[in-house]
């Protein structure tokens, strides 16, 4: 059932902040004759203390429909080391000037503030986050934040095998890897680069280091890769993978139309014809995915149904773009620059009020697939969402050497308010 708007009384309660110590635990005084509680030195004991003595969830991160936003996605960069056909031209696109991007200290300042207010999961995205030189240091410093339980990253996997050991040591706890095909020639056609085997090496390195499940994100596009659904499912038989099939979504400039989208129901029907014993798993709270498992398989498959069955009613996500803008809804065109307020010397309380005002304006749900396809939004490379141009496969199939000439995509002017970037090209990591 959809969340109901709050009463005026409840709204008034939520708009008066409940303060706590910097760890997020309530400040208490010992009773007369009672010894002060010793310092909790072990991280596990500190986490247990936080769970048992947690303060009420922050009013600043609670919207008008009672949704508590405990999951923050931070884009570390707009750059990417691939040139996907559906994402950007081979020569790349002009990006935000470096001086306008968040510095490492600004990223950590905002992360610390959000965690203090109740965020317990942060995912690092891009662009391609693993091309940022200080990504390991950022993970290590995030890991020191009291109350942060999960640090995830979404990557194209090219640099994963090399960087994962130090990332794991730094505190990385979850991995999503983007992969739209299991055919090497088709991979090169889509991304205009070699690297399929590097991605596979990264996936196996994650399994080797004990990540389970390793999530693999696959955007399913009619005419490009919907014929590989069963191959992806079969892949989970012997490996602890969670292959997540994602409905193709409309964004500014990606020529979306309904015919290109393969719906969740259609994908599920195709899989059940091959494996009728497919079982639905219980849904986790605030999860975006509907999970299924074939008995006897190590891994599982999931469906992200943003278009056909949206999950707005339980959305707990906020996004910070690489240039420091807060987006409360991926499909909305409303955002506020936290970077500008930080650089203007705003206090913590002032920044929190700005965040709270933005969260308070979040709508009950997005406008629907057809309305979204007509909306004006910032160029999606600045958010990092997969830009889903559907390209034409080569005539002679995907056999060895069966590549195809690169398809040139002509840039179109960005029509977002206040933006001078030339095209709505984007990378894929920050949505998933």
Short mmCIF file of C-alpha atoms in Angstrom, two decimals, residues 251-253 331-334 371-379 414-417:
data_model
loop_
_atom_site.label_atom_id
_atom_site.label_comp_id
_atom_site.label_asym_id
_atom_site.label_seq_id
_atom_site.Cartn_x
_atom_site.Cartn_y
_atom_site.Cartn_z
CA UNK A 251 16.37 9.22 -19.91
CA UNK A 252 16.79 12.53 -21.67
CA UNK A 253 18.18 11.87 -25.13
CA UNK A 331 14.07 10.55 -12.45
CA UNK A 332 13.46 14.02 -11.06
CA UNK A 333 15.03 17.18 -12.42
CA UNK A 334 15.22 18.90 -9.03
CA UNK A 371 6.24 10.93 -18.89
CA UNK A 372 9.85 10.37 -17.84
CA UNK A 373 10.90 9.91 -21.45
CA UNK A 374 9.76 13.49 -22.14
CA UNK A 375 11.29 15.08 -19.04
CA UNK A 376 14.22 17.48 -19.06
CA UNK A 377 17.04 16.37 -16.79
CA UNK A 378 20.74 16.98 -16.36
CA UNK A 379 23.10 15.09 -18.72
CA UNK A 414 21.68 19.55 -23.18
CA UNK A 415 18.45 21.33 -22.36
CA UNK A 416 18.75 21.11 -18.59
CA UNK A 417 18.42 24.37 -16.71
#
